[in-house]
PDB file of C-alpha atoms in Angstrom:
ATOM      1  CA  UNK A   1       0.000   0.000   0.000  1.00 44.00           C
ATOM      2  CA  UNK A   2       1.680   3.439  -0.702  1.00 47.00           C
ATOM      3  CA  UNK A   3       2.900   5.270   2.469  1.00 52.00           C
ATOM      4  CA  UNK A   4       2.957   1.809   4.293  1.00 53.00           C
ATOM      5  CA  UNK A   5       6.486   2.188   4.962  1.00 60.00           C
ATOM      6  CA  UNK A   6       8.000  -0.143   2.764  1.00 63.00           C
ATOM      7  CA  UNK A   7      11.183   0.994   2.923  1.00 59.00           C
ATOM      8  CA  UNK A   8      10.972   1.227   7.193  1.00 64.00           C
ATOM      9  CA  UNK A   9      10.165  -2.802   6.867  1.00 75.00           C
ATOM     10  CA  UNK A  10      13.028  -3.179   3.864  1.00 85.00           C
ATOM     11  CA  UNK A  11      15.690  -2.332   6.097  1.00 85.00           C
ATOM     12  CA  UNK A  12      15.544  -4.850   9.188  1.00 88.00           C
ATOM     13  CA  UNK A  13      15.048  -7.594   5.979  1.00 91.00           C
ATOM     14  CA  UNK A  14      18.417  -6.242   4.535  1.00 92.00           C
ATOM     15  CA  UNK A  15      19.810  -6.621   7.705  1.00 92.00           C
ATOM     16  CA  UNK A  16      18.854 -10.237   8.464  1.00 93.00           C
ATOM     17  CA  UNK A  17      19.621 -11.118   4.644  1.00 95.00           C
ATOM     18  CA  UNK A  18      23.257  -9.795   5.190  1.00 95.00           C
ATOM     19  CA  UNK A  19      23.650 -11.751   8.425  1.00 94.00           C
ATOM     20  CA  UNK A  20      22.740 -14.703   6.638  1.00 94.00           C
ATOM     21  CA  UNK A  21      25.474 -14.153   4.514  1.00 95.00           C
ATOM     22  CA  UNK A  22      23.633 -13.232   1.674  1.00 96.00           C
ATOM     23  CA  UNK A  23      24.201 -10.977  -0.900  1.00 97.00           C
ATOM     24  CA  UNK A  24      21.170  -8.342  -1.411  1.00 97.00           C
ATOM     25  CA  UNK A  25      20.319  -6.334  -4.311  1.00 97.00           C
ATOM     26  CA  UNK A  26      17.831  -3.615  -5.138  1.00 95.00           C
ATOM     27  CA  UNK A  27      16.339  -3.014  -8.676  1.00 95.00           C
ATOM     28  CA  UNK A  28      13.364  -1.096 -10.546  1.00 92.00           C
ATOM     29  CA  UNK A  29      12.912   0.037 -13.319  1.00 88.00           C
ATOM     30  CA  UNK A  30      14.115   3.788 -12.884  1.00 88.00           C
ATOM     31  CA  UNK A  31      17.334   4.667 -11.325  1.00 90.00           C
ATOM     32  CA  UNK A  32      15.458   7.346  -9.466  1.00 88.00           C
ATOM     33  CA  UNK A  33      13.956   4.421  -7.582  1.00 86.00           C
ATOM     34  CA  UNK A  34      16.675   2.368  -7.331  1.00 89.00           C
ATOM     35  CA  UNK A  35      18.821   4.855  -5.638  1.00 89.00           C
ATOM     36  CA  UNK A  36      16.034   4.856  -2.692  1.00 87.00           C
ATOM     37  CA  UNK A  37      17.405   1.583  -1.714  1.00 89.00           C
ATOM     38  CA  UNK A  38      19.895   3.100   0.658  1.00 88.00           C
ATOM     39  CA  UNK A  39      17.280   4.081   3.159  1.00 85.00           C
ATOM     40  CA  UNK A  40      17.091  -0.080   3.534  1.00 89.00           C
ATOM     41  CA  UNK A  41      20.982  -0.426   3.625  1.00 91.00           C
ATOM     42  CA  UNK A  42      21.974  -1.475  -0.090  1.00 93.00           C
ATOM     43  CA  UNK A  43      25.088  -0.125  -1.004  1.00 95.00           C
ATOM     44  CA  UNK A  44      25.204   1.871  -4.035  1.00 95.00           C
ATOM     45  CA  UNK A  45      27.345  -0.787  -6.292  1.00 96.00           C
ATOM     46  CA  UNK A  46      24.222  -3.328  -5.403  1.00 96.00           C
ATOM     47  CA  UNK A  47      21.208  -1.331  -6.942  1.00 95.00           C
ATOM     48  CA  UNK A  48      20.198  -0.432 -10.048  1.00 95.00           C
ATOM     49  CA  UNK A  49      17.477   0.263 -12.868  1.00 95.00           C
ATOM     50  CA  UNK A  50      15.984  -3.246 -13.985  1.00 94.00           C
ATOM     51  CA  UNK A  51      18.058  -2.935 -17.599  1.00 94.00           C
ATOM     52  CA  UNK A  52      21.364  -2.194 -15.874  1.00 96.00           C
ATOM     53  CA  UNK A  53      20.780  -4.873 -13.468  1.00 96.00           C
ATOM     54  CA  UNK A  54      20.723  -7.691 -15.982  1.00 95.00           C
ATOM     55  CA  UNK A  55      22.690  -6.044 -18.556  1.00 96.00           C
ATOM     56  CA  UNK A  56      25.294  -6.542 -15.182  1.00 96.00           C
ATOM     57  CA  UNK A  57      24.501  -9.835 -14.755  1.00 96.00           C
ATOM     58  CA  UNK A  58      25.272 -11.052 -18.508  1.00 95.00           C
ATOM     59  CA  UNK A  59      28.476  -9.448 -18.626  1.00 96.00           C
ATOM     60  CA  UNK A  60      29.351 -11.461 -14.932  1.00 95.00           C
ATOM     61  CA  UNK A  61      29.797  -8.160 -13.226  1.00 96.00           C
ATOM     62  CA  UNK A  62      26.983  -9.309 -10.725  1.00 96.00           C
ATOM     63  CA  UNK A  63      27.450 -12.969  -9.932  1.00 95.00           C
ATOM     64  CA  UNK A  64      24.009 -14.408  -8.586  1.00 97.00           C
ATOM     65  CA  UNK A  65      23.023 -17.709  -6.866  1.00 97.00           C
ATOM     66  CA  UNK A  66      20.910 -19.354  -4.124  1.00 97.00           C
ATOM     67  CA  UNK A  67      22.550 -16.688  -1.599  1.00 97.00           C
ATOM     68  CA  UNK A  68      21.055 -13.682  -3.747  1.00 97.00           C
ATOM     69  CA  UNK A  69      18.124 -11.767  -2.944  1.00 97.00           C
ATOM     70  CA  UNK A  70      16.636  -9.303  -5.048  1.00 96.00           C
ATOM     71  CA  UNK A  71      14.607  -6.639  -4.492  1.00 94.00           C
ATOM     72  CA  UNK A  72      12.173  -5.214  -7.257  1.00 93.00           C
ATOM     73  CA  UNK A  73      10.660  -2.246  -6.069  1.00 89.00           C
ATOM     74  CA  UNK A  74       7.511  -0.393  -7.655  1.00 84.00           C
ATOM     75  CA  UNK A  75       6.740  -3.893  -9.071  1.00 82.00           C
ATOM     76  CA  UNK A  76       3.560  -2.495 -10.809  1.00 79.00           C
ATOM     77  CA  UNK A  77       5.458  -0.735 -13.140  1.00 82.00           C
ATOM     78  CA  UNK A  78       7.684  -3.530 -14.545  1.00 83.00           C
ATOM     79  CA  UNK A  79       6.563  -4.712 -17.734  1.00 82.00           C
ATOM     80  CA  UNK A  80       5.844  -8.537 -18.106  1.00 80.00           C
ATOM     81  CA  UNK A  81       8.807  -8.792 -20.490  1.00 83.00           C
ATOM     82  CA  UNK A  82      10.917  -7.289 -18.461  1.00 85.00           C
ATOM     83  CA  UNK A  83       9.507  -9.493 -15.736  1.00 85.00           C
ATOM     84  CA  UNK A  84       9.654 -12.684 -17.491  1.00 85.00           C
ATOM     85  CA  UNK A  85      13.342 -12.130 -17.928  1.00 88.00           C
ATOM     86  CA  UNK A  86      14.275 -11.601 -14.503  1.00 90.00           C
ATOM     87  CA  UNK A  87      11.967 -15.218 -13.288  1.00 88.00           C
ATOM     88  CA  UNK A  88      13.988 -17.046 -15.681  1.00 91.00           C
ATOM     89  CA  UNK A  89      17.197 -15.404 -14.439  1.00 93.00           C
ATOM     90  CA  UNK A  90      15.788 -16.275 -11.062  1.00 92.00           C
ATOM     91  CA  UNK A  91      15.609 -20.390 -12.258  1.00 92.00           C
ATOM     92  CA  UNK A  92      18.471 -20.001 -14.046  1.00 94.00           C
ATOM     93  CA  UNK A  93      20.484 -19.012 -11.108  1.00 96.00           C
ATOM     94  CA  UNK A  94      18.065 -19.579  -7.928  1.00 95.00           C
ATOM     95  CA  UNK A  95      17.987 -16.484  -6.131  1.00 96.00           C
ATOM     96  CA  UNK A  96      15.131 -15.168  -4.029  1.00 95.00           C
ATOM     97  CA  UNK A  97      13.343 -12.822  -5.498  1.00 90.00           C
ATOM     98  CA  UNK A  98      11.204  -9.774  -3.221  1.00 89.00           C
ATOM     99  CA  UNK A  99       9.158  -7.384  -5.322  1.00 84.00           C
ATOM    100  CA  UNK A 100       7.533  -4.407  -3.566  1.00 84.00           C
ATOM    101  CA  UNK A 101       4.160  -2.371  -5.313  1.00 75.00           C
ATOM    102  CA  UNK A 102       1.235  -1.460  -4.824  1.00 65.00           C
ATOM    103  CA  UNK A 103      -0.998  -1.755  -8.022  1.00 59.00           C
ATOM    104  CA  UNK A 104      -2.795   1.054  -7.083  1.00 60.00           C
ATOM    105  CA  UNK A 105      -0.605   3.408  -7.633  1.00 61.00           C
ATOM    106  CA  UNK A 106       1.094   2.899 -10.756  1.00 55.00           C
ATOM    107  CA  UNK A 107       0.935   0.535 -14.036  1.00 56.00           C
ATOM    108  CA  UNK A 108       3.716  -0.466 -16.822  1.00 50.00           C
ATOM    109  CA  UNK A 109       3.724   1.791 -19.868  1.00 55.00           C
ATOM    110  CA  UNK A 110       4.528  -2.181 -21.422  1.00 60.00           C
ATOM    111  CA  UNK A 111       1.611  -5.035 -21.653  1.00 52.00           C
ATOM    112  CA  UNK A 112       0.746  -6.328 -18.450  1.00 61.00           C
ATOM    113  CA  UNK A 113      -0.330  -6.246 -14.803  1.00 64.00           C
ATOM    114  CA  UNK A 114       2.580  -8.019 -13.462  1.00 65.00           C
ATOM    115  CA  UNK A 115       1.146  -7.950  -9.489  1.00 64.00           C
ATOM    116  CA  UNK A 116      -2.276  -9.289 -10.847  1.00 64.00           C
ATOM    117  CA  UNK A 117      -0.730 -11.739 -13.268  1.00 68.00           C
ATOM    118  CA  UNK A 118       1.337 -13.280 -10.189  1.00 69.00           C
ATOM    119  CA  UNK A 119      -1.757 -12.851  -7.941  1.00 65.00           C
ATOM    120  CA  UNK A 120      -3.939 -14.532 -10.452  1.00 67.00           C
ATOM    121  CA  UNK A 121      -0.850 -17.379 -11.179  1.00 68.00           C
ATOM    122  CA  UNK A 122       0.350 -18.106  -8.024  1.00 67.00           C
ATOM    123  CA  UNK A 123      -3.314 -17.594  -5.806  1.00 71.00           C
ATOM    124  CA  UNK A 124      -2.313 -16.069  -2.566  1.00 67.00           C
ATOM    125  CA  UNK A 125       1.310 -15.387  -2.934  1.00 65.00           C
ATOM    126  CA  UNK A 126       0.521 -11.517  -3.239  1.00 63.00           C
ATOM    127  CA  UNK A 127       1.153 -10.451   0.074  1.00 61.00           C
ATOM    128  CA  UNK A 128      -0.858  -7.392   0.830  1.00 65.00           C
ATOM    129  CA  UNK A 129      -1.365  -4.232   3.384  1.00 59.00           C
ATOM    130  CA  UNK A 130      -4.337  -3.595   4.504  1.00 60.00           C
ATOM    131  CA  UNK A 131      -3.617  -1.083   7.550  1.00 63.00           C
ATOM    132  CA  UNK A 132      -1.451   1.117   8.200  1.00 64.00           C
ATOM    133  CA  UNK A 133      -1.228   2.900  11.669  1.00 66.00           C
ATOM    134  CA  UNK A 134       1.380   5.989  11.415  1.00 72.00           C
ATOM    135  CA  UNK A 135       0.163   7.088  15.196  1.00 77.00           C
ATOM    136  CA  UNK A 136       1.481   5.395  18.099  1.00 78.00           C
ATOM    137  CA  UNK A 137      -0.717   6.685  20.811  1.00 84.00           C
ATOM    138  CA  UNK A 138      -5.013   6.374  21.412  1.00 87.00           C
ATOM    139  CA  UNK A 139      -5.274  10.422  21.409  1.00 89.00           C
ATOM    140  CA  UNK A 140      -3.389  11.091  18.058  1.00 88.00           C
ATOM    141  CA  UNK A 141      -5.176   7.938  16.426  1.00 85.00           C
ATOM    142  CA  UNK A 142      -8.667   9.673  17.446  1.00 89.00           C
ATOM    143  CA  UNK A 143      -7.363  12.955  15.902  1.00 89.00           C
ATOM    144  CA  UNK A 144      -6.193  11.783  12.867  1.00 86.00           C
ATOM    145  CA  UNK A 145      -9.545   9.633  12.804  1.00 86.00           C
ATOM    146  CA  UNK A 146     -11.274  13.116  13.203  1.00 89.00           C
ATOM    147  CA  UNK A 147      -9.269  14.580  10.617  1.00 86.00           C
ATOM    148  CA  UNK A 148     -10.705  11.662   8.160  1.00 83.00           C
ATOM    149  CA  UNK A 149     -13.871  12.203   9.171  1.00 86.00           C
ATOM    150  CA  UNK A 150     -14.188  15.901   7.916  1.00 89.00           C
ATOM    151  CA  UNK A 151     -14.547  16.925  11.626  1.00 89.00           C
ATOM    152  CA  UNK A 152     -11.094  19.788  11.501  1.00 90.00           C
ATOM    153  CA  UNK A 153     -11.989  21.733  14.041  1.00 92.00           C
ATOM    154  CA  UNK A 154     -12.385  19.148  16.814  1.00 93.00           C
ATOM    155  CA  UNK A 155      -9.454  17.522  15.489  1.00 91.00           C
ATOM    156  CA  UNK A 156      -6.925  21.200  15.735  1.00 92.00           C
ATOM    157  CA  UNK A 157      -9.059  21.697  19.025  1.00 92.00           C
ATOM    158  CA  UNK A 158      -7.468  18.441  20.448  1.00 93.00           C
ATOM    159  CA  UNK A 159      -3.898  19.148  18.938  1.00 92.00           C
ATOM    160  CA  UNK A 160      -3.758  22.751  20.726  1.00 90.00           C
ATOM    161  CA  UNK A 161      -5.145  21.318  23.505  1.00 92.00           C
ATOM    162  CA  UNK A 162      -2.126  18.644  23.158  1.00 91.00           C
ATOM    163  CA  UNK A 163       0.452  21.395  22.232  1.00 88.00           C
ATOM    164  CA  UNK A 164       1.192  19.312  19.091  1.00 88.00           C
ATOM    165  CA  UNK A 165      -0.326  22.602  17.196  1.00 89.00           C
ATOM    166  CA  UNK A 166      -0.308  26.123  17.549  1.00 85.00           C
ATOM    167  CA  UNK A 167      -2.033  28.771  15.494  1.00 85.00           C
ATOM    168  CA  UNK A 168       0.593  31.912  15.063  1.00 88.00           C
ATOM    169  CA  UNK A 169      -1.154  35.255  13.559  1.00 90.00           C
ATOM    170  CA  UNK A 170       0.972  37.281  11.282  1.00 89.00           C
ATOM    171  CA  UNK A 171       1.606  34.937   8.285  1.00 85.00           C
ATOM    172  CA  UNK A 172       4.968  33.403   6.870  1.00 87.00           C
ATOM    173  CA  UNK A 173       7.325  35.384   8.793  1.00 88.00           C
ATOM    174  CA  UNK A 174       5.834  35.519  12.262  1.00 88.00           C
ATOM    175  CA  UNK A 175       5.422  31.804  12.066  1.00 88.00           C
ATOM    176  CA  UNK A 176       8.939  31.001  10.860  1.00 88.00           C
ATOM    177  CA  UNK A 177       9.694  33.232  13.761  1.00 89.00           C
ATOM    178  CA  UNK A 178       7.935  31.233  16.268  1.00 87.00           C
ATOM    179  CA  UNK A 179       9.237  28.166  15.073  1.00 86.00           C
ATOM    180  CA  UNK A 180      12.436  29.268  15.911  1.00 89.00           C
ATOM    181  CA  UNK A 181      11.993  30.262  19.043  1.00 88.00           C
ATOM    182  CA  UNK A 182      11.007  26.821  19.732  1.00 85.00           C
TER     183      UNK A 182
END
């Protein structure tokens, strides 16, 4: 689900992978998303976009094998070409393969639903979100619930109340003012 904190769950996985002595790497299909990878702990030299990644691998610059992992990220936007390739790279070689997405959000510009096709394929091995609690305590979970409910007053009501908001008069510099002083 987007905003489900993907990459805050990524990163413990990294970690265990690597203690497990295996070797992790993080693809999609833009670099721009690849590069995010470092908030879970990928080194640079280990992520990629999709075509790099296995343009890498058939020149033996990456060397995969049971003790790979690889990550796709934004899995809804790999096309199923693009997809096929890496599952037979994944027989070919055996490494675990972990793709992230939310279908939802984003599709392919190729042919094909890749999360659906998988979903509809291989029946429940699509994993999937269906809360997500960003609020650790009773109080802000009621006002963000208030918040969602159209009810904005009550809801900034309980956050002065809570000193978690403040309403500063004098616009953009009075308020960047204020927030200083804090």
């Amino acid at each position: 689900a987007a905003g489900s904190g993907k990459s805050t769950v990524l990163g413990p996985l990294v970690d265990a992978w690597k203690a497990d002595g295996r070797k992790v790497f993080g693809i999609a299909v833009a670099w721009r998303t690849a590069s995010a990878f470092a908030d879970s702990g990928i080194p640079p030299e280990d992520r990629a976009a999709i075509a790099a990644f296995t343009n890498r691998v058939a020149k033996g610059r990456y060397v995969l094998d049971k003790d790979s992992v690889v990550v796709i990220d934004e899995v809804s936007l790999v096309g199923t070409r693009q997809f096929l390739d890496l599952l037979k790279m994944r027989e070919r070689f055996g490494f675990q393969l972990v793709a992230i997405g939310d279908p939802k959000q984003c599709q392919s510009v190729e042919a094909g639903p890749v999360i659906d096709l998988i979903d509809r394929a291989l029946p429940g091995a699509v994993p999937e979100i269906v809360t997500s609690i960003r609020q650790k305590h009773v109080r802000e979970r009621e006002v963000a619930g208030l918040f969602r409910e159209g009810r904005g007053k009550e809801a900034l009501d309980m956050k002065r109340e809570d000193k978690t908001a403040m309403l500063v008069a004098g616009g953009k510099d009075a308020t960047v003012q204020r927030v200083a002083e804090l």
